Amino acid sequence: MKYHIHTIGCQMNMADSLRLASELEKLGGASTDEIGEADVAVLNTCVVRQSAEDRANGWLQRVGRLKNGDHAGLVVGLMGCLVGVKGNPKLARAFPQVDVFLPPSDPTALLNCIADRNQLHVERVAVARRHAAQDGELTLPLAQRGRLVSAHVPVVYGCSYACAFCIVPFRRGMERSRPVGEIAAETRSLAAQGVREITLLGQIVDRYGCDVKDGPDLAQLLRVVHETPGLERIRFLTSHPNYMNDDLLRTVAALPRICEHIEVPVQSGNNTILLNMRRDYTVEQYRSLIGRIRVHMPAGSIACDVIVGFPGESAAQFQDTHDLLAELKLDKVHIAKYSPRPGTLSARHMVDDVPAEEKERRRKALDDLQAGIVADINNRLLGERAQVLVEDFHRGKWRGRTRTNKLVFFEDERDRTAELVDVEITWAGPWSLRGRLPDASVDAPPPLAVTVA
Ligand code: SAM
Ligand code: F3S
């Protein structure tokens, strides 16, 4: 059985697709990049913005034509936020080419369908899955075993925050933290298969444990994960300004394997817009948080998300966002144009009144501002040495990231995959850095010992 998975959207979807691939291979599946060769094709969807939904529609039309043509036996799965935790009966009518609908993070329906069709013992599959989920252990798909350097591990599913613009709580459900033991087991199994870096994921990752009575918090989880043998780096995202406490910041600063990189969205630099977005913090509080992060991690980097063109955002209110970013000089800003999402508070009660061309103008203004800021930050790295974890070989160069999450390219004859190397930065652009290896690399770990159950 050959399977093909196409993933749209965030790192959480990438993690869900990885687990799905792992489970399909337990049923004897082998991955293929060619959908025409596949017996099973799955689309993992995102609905955060209309553009992501449009891409899903395009894929489903193509697959529909394939099924109506010479590939009638193809089993099609639709997974993720388009389906949602509660499912959506309208989808079956809209997309008759889909055989199985899968909520986010749960591949059971597809596994049972394949087990049925292949006359595998469904109950045995279900028991094996429950067992694996309780263990937390994850066997990497064959194509990634010994090659995947950086992996994502969900630690909190869903979100209970309900920002006015956001559809995620409707589709991914209430916040649910995974048990520490399960996360630790998954991390250990990934490290044993060659993964050197993990990123712990949650919509508000620093609310980890808040949904469990006397539950552990993110700082405690980080201390546990930090002890994973073979793991070189740990990251976590996304943080929310209201939950980044000093204990967490001290933990990040103190533990050497935790990278000094924080992703903490601001969304707007204007207090009225923040209030209308239901974000529950002010610009002053966000500014003070950035100051605290910089005290704890003076050499760290900070990324944020911003939405431009939220309902009612005036030119002056947008200018407040522009001014805040100009003042804070963050390392990375993910800029999104507001897109009304069905069912959200803003879509139901606010008018999407900023014209498309004005949203684009605001997006571009922030993009241009940020390009200048990042060029300045990166130029300061010229001539410096940066520790890079090498992820892969891309267009004739080795590619990896610094601890502060900056992309670095360098040349070398040797296979450097999964090594930690010191690179001297020789060129700096706004989106990436280039460098060269000094005479010797440092801290290169021993060759990968790949042990797979
Ligand atoms: N939990 C994070 C936080 O506290 O902001 C963000 C998670 S959200 C799924 C990821 C990003 O998508 C948001 O930061 C926001 O910038 C963007 N986003 C969410 N809903 C959006 C919408 N309706 N229109 C445009 N961008 C949106
Ligand atoms: Fe969305 Fe806000 Fe949660 S942006 S994922 S509702 S923190």
XYZ file of C-alpha atoms and ligand atoms in Angstrom:
487
model
C 0.000 0.000 0.000
C 1.470 3.340 -1.104
C 0.389 6.518 0.620
C 0.728 10.194 -0.190
C 0.209 12.976 2.389
C -0.071 16.644 1.469
C 0.159 19.042 4.410
C -1.058 22.643 4.438
C -0.602 24.977 7.389
C 1.217 25.103 10.666
C 3.811 22.983 12.487
C 1.004 21.247 14.389
C -0.263 19.884 11.072
C 3.268 18.785 10.173
C 3.462 16.871 13.464
C 0.012 15.320 12.859
C 1.067 14.238 9.348
C 4.259 12.698 10.704
C 2.296 10.610 13.186
C -0.190 9.596 10.489
C 2.686 8.475 8.227
C 4.192 6.513 11.108
C 0.872 4.724 11.734
C 0.331 4.000 8.013
C 3.765 2.391 7.819
C 2.844 0.155 10.762
C 0.050 -1.141 8.496
C 2.613 -1.881 5.778
C 2.417 1.452 3.925
C 5.235 3.093 1.975
C 5.262 6.788 1.133
C 5.237 8.227 -2.371
C 5.594 11.813 -3.607
C 3.508 10.946 -6.672
C -0.201 11.023 -5.941
C -0.793 9.083 -9.197
C 1.092 6.126 -7.676
C -0.725 6.222 -4.338
C -3.385 3.840 -3.023
C -4.176 6.263 -0.193
C -3.993 10.080 -0.445
C -4.499 12.369 2.535
C -4.829 16.136 2.645
C -4.085 17.691 6.029
C -5.856 21.047 6.024
C -5.650 24.522 7.550
C -8.453 27.084 7.751
C -6.742 29.913 9.626
C -7.069 32.101 6.528
C -9.289 31.802 3.446
C -6.173 31.368 1.252
C -5.337 28.075 3.032
C -8.899 26.851 2.500
C -8.662 27.769 -1.214
C -5.545 25.607 -1.529
C -7.408 22.678 0.031
C -10.259 23.147 -2.464
C -7.780 23.129 -5.357
C -6.202 19.847 -4.145
C -9.618 18.231 -3.687
C -10.687 19.210 -7.227
C -7.490 17.634 -8.652
C -8.007 14.451 -6.635
C -11.671 14.347 -7.710
C -10.593 14.386 -11.378
C -8.059 11.626 -10.646
C -10.705 9.443 -8.997
C -13.189 10.054 -11.804
C -10.475 9.174 -14.310
C -8.200 6.156 -14.190
C -7.621 6.078 -10.415
C -11.064 5.109 -9.151
C -9.672 2.896 -6.349
C -7.785 5.717 -4.626
C -8.745 6.056 -0.936
C -8.940 9.776 -0.115
C -8.667 11.111 3.431
C -9.400 14.676 4.474
C -7.797 15.610 7.784
C -7.316 18.592 10.070
C -9.002 21.902 10.704
C -11.320 21.813 7.681
C -12.926 18.745 9.276
C -12.601 19.907 12.886
C -12.952 17.925 16.116
C -16.749 17.790 15.789
C -16.775 16.819 12.091
C -18.937 18.540 9.483
C -21.662 16.619 7.577
C -21.714 19.288 4.839
C -18.206 18.256 3.798
C -19.340 14.790 2.660
C -21.866 16.415 0.323
C -19.383 19.018 -0.940
C -16.548 16.536 -1.501
C -17.904 13.137 -2.590
C -14.371 12.189 -3.669
C -13.403 11.944 0.033
C -13.738 8.481 1.629
C -12.667 9.275 5.207
C -12.805 12.423 7.332
C -10.224 12.777 10.111
C -10.281 15.368 12.881
C -7.010 17.131 13.732
C -4.388 14.935 15.441
C -6.419 11.704 15.221
C -5.749 9.268 12.343
C -7.905 6.427 13.763
C -10.727 6.636 11.162
C -8.347 6.216 8.235
C -6.396 3.416 9.909
C -9.620 1.527 10.578
C -10.787 2.069 6.984
C -7.498 0.699 5.614
C -7.538 -2.170 8.079
C -11.097 -2.990 6.959
C -10.254 -2.904 3.283
C -7.183 -5.042 3.808
C -9.069 -7.346 6.168
C -6.693 -6.641 8.999
C -8.116 -7.278 12.416
C -9.557 -3.851 13.264
C -9.616 -4.427 16.998
C -5.945 -5.402 16.962
C -5.108 -2.213 15.097
C -7.066 -0.142 17.581
C -5.372 -1.810 20.552
C -1.941 -1.347 18.982
C -2.739 2.332 18.416
C -3.967 2.914 21.963
C -0.850 1.228 23.238
C 1.431 3.382 21.053
C -0.399 6.568 22.022
C -0.073 5.762 25.720
C 3.613 5.016 25.306
C 4.003 8.222 23.317
C 6.638 6.461 21.262
C 6.798 7.475 17.586
C 8.526 5.410 14.906
C 9.622 7.717 12.105
C 8.483 6.907 8.567
C 11.248 5.096 6.688
C 12.127 8.068 4.461
C 12.868 10.193 7.523
C 14.613 7.674 9.744
C 18.171 8.797 10.400
C 17.560 11.890 8.196
C 15.052 13.990 10.109
C 17.089 16.399 12.215
C 14.372 18.641 13.604
C 10.908 17.407 14.639
C 7.776 18.912 16.181
C 6.123 17.426 19.245
C 2.600 18.628 20.179
C 2.300 19.154 23.929
C -1.016 21.018 24.103
C -3.827 20.230 21.671
C -6.577 22.773 20.954
C -7.005 26.238 22.468
C -9.537 27.672 24.904
C -8.675 31.323 24.439
C -11.118 32.510 21.754
C -9.399 35.511 20.224
C -12.052 37.357 18.195
C -10.500 36.568 14.797
C -9.437 32.967 15.329
C -11.150 29.797 14.131
C -8.690 27.402 15.805
C -10.679 26.782 19.045
C -13.750 25.888 16.927
C -11.822 23.362 14.859
C -9.203 22.000 17.247
C -11.343 22.012 20.352
C -10.583 22.936 23.954
C -7.053 22.994 25.294
C -5.779 19.512 26.283
C -2.257 18.992 27.631
C -0.507 15.696 26.952
C 0.989 13.888 29.952
C 4.670 14.568 30.632
C 5.522 10.857 30.417
C 4.006 10.564 26.948
C 5.875 13.627 25.667
C 9.141 12.430 27.215
C 8.698 8.995 25.591
C 7.992 10.523 22.191
C 11.026 12.767 22.489
C 13.262 9.880 23.563
C 12.101 7.737 20.656
C 12.697 10.591 18.188
C 16.202 11.233 19.546
C 16.998 7.514 19.322
C 16.125 7.703 15.606
C 18.513 10.565 14.896
C 16.403 13.659 15.646
C 18.646 16.323 17.218
C 16.165 19.145 17.784
C 12.557 19.172 18.892
C 10.061 21.978 19.010
C 7.310 21.591 21.606
C 4.045 22.844 20.152
C 0.906 24.382 21.535
C -1.371 27.205 20.399
C -0.474 28.720 23.775
C 2.418 26.480 24.659
C 3.141 28.276 27.930
C -0.308 27.312 29.187
C 0.969 23.721 29.206
C -0.564 21.928 32.211
C -3.098 24.684 33.010
C -5.991 22.365 32.118
C -4.832 19.681 34.587
C -5.389 19.998 38.360
C -1.969 20.464 40.009
C -0.493 19.761 36.565
C 3.135 20.422 35.686
C 3.912 23.682 33.886
C 5.993 24.294 30.774
C 9.132 25.052 32.784
C 8.845 21.651 34.510
C 8.203 19.912 31.183
C 11.255 21.604 29.671
C 13.423 20.355 32.542
C 12.256 16.779 31.880
C 12.701 16.956 28.105
C 16.113 18.569 28.591
C 17.418 15.266 29.974
C 16.650 13.344 26.743
C 19.825 11.500 25.693
C 21.073 12.531 22.253
C 18.932 15.661 21.964
C 20.965 18.810 21.230
C 18.313 21.502 21.052
C 14.812 22.225 22.339
C 12.469 24.954 21.179
C 8.852 25.740 22.003
C 6.085 27.767 20.388
C 3.744 29.643 20.359
C 3.825 31.719 23.536
C 1.098 34.130 24.609
C 2.130 37.430 26.260
C -0.046 36.693 29.299
C 1.605 33.372 30.126
C 5.337 33.998 29.687
C 6.298 34.164 33.325
C 9.735 34.810 34.809
C 10.146 31.191 35.960
C 9.801 30.076 32.337
C 12.244 32.748 31.151
C 14.758 31.782 33.863
C 14.430 28.113 32.870
C 15.058 28.884 29.206
C 18.058 31.026 30.086
C 19.500 28.428 32.477
C 19.191 25.194 30.498
C 21.862 24.975 27.790
C 19.910 22.878 25.288
C 16.919 25.204 25.225
C 17.367 27.675 22.406
C 17.101 31.345 23.281
C 14.387 32.032 20.731
C 10.879 33.120 21.719
C 7.822 33.303 19.467
C 5.307 35.614 21.099
C 2.607 37.208 18.894
C 1.557 40.809 19.484
C -1.087 40.957 16.683
C -1.501 44.751 16.941
C 0.313 47.775 18.368
C -2.917 49.585 19.250
C -4.784 49.052 22.530
C -8.291 49.493 21.077
C -7.613 46.918 18.378
C -6.099 44.544 20.969
C -9.228 44.945 23.075
C -11.471 44.253 20.064
C -9.330 41.220 19.243
C -9.914 39.965 22.840
C -6.200 39.525 23.366
C -6.301 40.561 27.061
C -3.050 42.539 27.185
C -1.989 46.056 26.315
C 0.831 47.390 24.182
C 2.543 48.568 27.404
C 2.433 45.032 28.835
C 3.799 43.567 25.612
C 6.617 46.122 25.533
C 7.509 45.288 29.131
C 7.510 41.544 28.324
C 9.973 42.095 25.466
C 12.174 43.993 27.930
C 12.020 41.083 30.410
C 12.853 38.523 27.711
C 15.873 40.612 26.732
C 17.062 40.872 30.340
C 16.943 37.079 30.696
C 18.335 36.378 27.195
C 20.417 39.320 25.974
C 21.673 37.326 22.967
C 18.305 35.774 22.223
C 15.927 36.394 19.353
C 12.227 37.178 19.343
C 9.581 36.567 16.691
C 5.990 37.738 16.645
C 2.773 37.590 14.595
C 0.810 40.621 13.443
C -2.560 40.919 11.724
C -3.108 43.958 9.512
C -6.542 45.222 8.481
C -8.515 43.862 11.462
C -12.099 45.267 11.358
C -12.112 48.968 12.132
C -8.317 49.346 12.031
C -7.742 52.973 11.001
C -4.602 54.270 9.315
C -3.538 55.787 12.656
C -4.104 52.515 14.526
C -2.065 50.671 11.896
C 0.652 53.307 12.326
C 0.782 52.364 16.042
C 1.664 48.796 15.010
C 4.291 50.128 12.594
C 5.758 52.351 15.318
C 5.809 49.536 17.892
C 7.697 47.211 15.542
C 10.106 50.019 14.599
C 10.762 50.533 18.312
C 11.066 46.882 19.387
C 13.196 45.717 16.452
C 12.239 42.055 16.621
C 14.051 39.354 14.657
C 11.049 38.096 12.739
C 7.465 39.235 12.172
C 4.912 36.899 10.581
C 2.482 39.316 8.930
C -1.057 38.209 8.045
C -3.822 40.151 6.349
C -7.062 39.805 8.298
C -9.337 37.149 6.819
C -12.845 36.778 8.295
C -13.383 33.195 9.435
C -16.906 31.773 9.774
C -18.216 31.497 13.309
C -15.587 33.742 14.905
C -16.618 36.753 16.966
C -15.115 39.211 14.480
C -16.808 37.556 11.488
C -20.190 37.588 13.242
C -20.141 41.031 14.802
C -17.571 43.201 13.018
C -17.405 44.519 9.461
C -14.395 43.538 7.369
C -14.047 47.188 6.339
C -10.381 47.573 5.410
C -10.213 47.183 1.617
C -8.015 44.412 0.200
C -5.580 46.848 -1.419
C -5.187 48.758 1.844
C -4.500 45.500 3.733
C -1.827 44.723 1.132
C -0.346 48.225 1.502
C -0.136 47.771 5.279
C 1.358 44.279 4.937
C 4.008 45.604 2.558
C 4.808 48.585 4.776
C 5.537 46.219 7.696
C 7.441 43.854 5.437
C 9.690 46.701 4.210
C 10.193 47.982 7.757
C 11.103 44.515 8.995
C 13.509 43.844 6.090
C 15.543 46.888 7.180
C 15.458 45.922 10.870
C 16.526 42.338 10.227
C 19.262 43.433 7.797
C 20.708 45.585 10.604
C 20.441 42.768 13.178
C 21.998 40.233 10.793
C 24.788 42.592 9.671
C 26.006 42.638 13.260
C 26.705 38.912 12.898
C 29.235 39.432 10.071
C 32.591 37.975 11.094
C 31.039 36.304 14.155
C 30.851 32.558 14.700
C 27.464 30.947 15.072
C 26.619 27.411 16.123
C 24.531 25.812 13.371
C 22.596 22.566 13.507
C 22.727 21.233 9.947
C 19.344 20.063 8.671
C 19.906 19.196 5.001
C 21.674 19.871 1.706
C 19.867 22.449 -0.404
C 20.895 23.698 -3.852
C 24.556 22.794 -3.432
C 24.906 24.089 0.127
C 24.452 22.792 3.642
C 21.518 24.403 5.388
C 20.848 24.738 9.086
C 19.776 27.103 11.841
C 21.471 29.031 14.586
C 20.204 28.694 18.148
C 18.349 31.956 17.500
C 16.535 30.322 14.560
C 18.394 32.095 11.753
C 18.873 30.187 8.527
C 22.538 29.681 7.542
C 24.011 28.228 4.315
C 27.609 27.055 3.915
C 29.638 24.830 1.635
C 31.559 21.706 2.555
C 32.550 18.499 0.834
C 31.644 16.270 3.784
C 28.157 15.136 4.737
C 27.300 17.425 7.636
C 23.698 16.305 8.213
C 22.713 16.459 11.897
C 26.052 17.915 12.981
C 26.454 20.928 15.203
C 29.066 23.096 13.511
C 30.592 26.481 14.143
C 30.125 28.681 11.074
C 31.831 32.017 10.499
C 29.255 34.390 9.030
C 30.500 35.970 5.783
C 27.296 37.359 4.255
C 24.085 38.605 5.829
C 20.743 39.188 4.145
C 17.335 39.824 5.683
C 16.105 36.225 5.289
C 19.280 34.154 5.597
C 22.995 34.162 6.351
C 25.924 32.606 4.547
C 29.144 31.470 6.113
C 32.164 29.234 5.973
C 33.558 26.580 8.206
C 36.624 27.571 10.113
C 39.369 24.926 10.083
C 37.595 22.545 12.438
C 34.020 22.059 13.547
C 33.211 22.003 17.231
C 30.969 19.836 19.290
C 30.320 17.487 16.400
C 28.322 14.657 17.921
C 29.382 11.082 17.250
C 27.894 9.466 14.124
C 24.183 8.847 14.447
C 23.273 5.665 16.219
C 19.924 4.790 14.696
C 17.976 2.348 16.806
C 14.510 1.624 15.587
C 12.088 -0.698 17.220
N -1.757 31.116 19.606
C -1.111 32.101 18.867
C -1.375 33.464 19.476
O -1.468 33.617 20.662
O -1.468 34.432 18.722
C -1.368 32.077 17.383
C -2.010 30.873 16.771
S -2.881 31.287 15.295
C -3.486 29.797 14.828
C -1.556 31.615 14.194
C -1.599 32.971 13.552
O -2.532 32.989 12.512
C -2.020 34.099 14.455
O -0.956 34.577 15.204
C -2.545 35.139 13.510
O -1.552 36.084 13.207
C -2.952 34.326 12.304
N -4.410 34.350 12.194
C -5.305 33.674 12.944
N -6.560 33.983 12.544
C -6.441 34.861 11.531
C -7.364 35.543 10.708
N -8.681 35.409 10.887
N -6.893 36.373 9.757
C -5.572 36.539 9.589
N -4.652 35.918 10.333
C -5.072 35.089 11.281
Fe -6.158 31.404 18.125
Fe -5.883 33.121 20.060
Fe -5.846 30.507 20.566
S -4.906 33.243 18.097
S -5.089 29.606 18.692
S -7.569 31.676 19.862
S -4.565 32.118 21.497
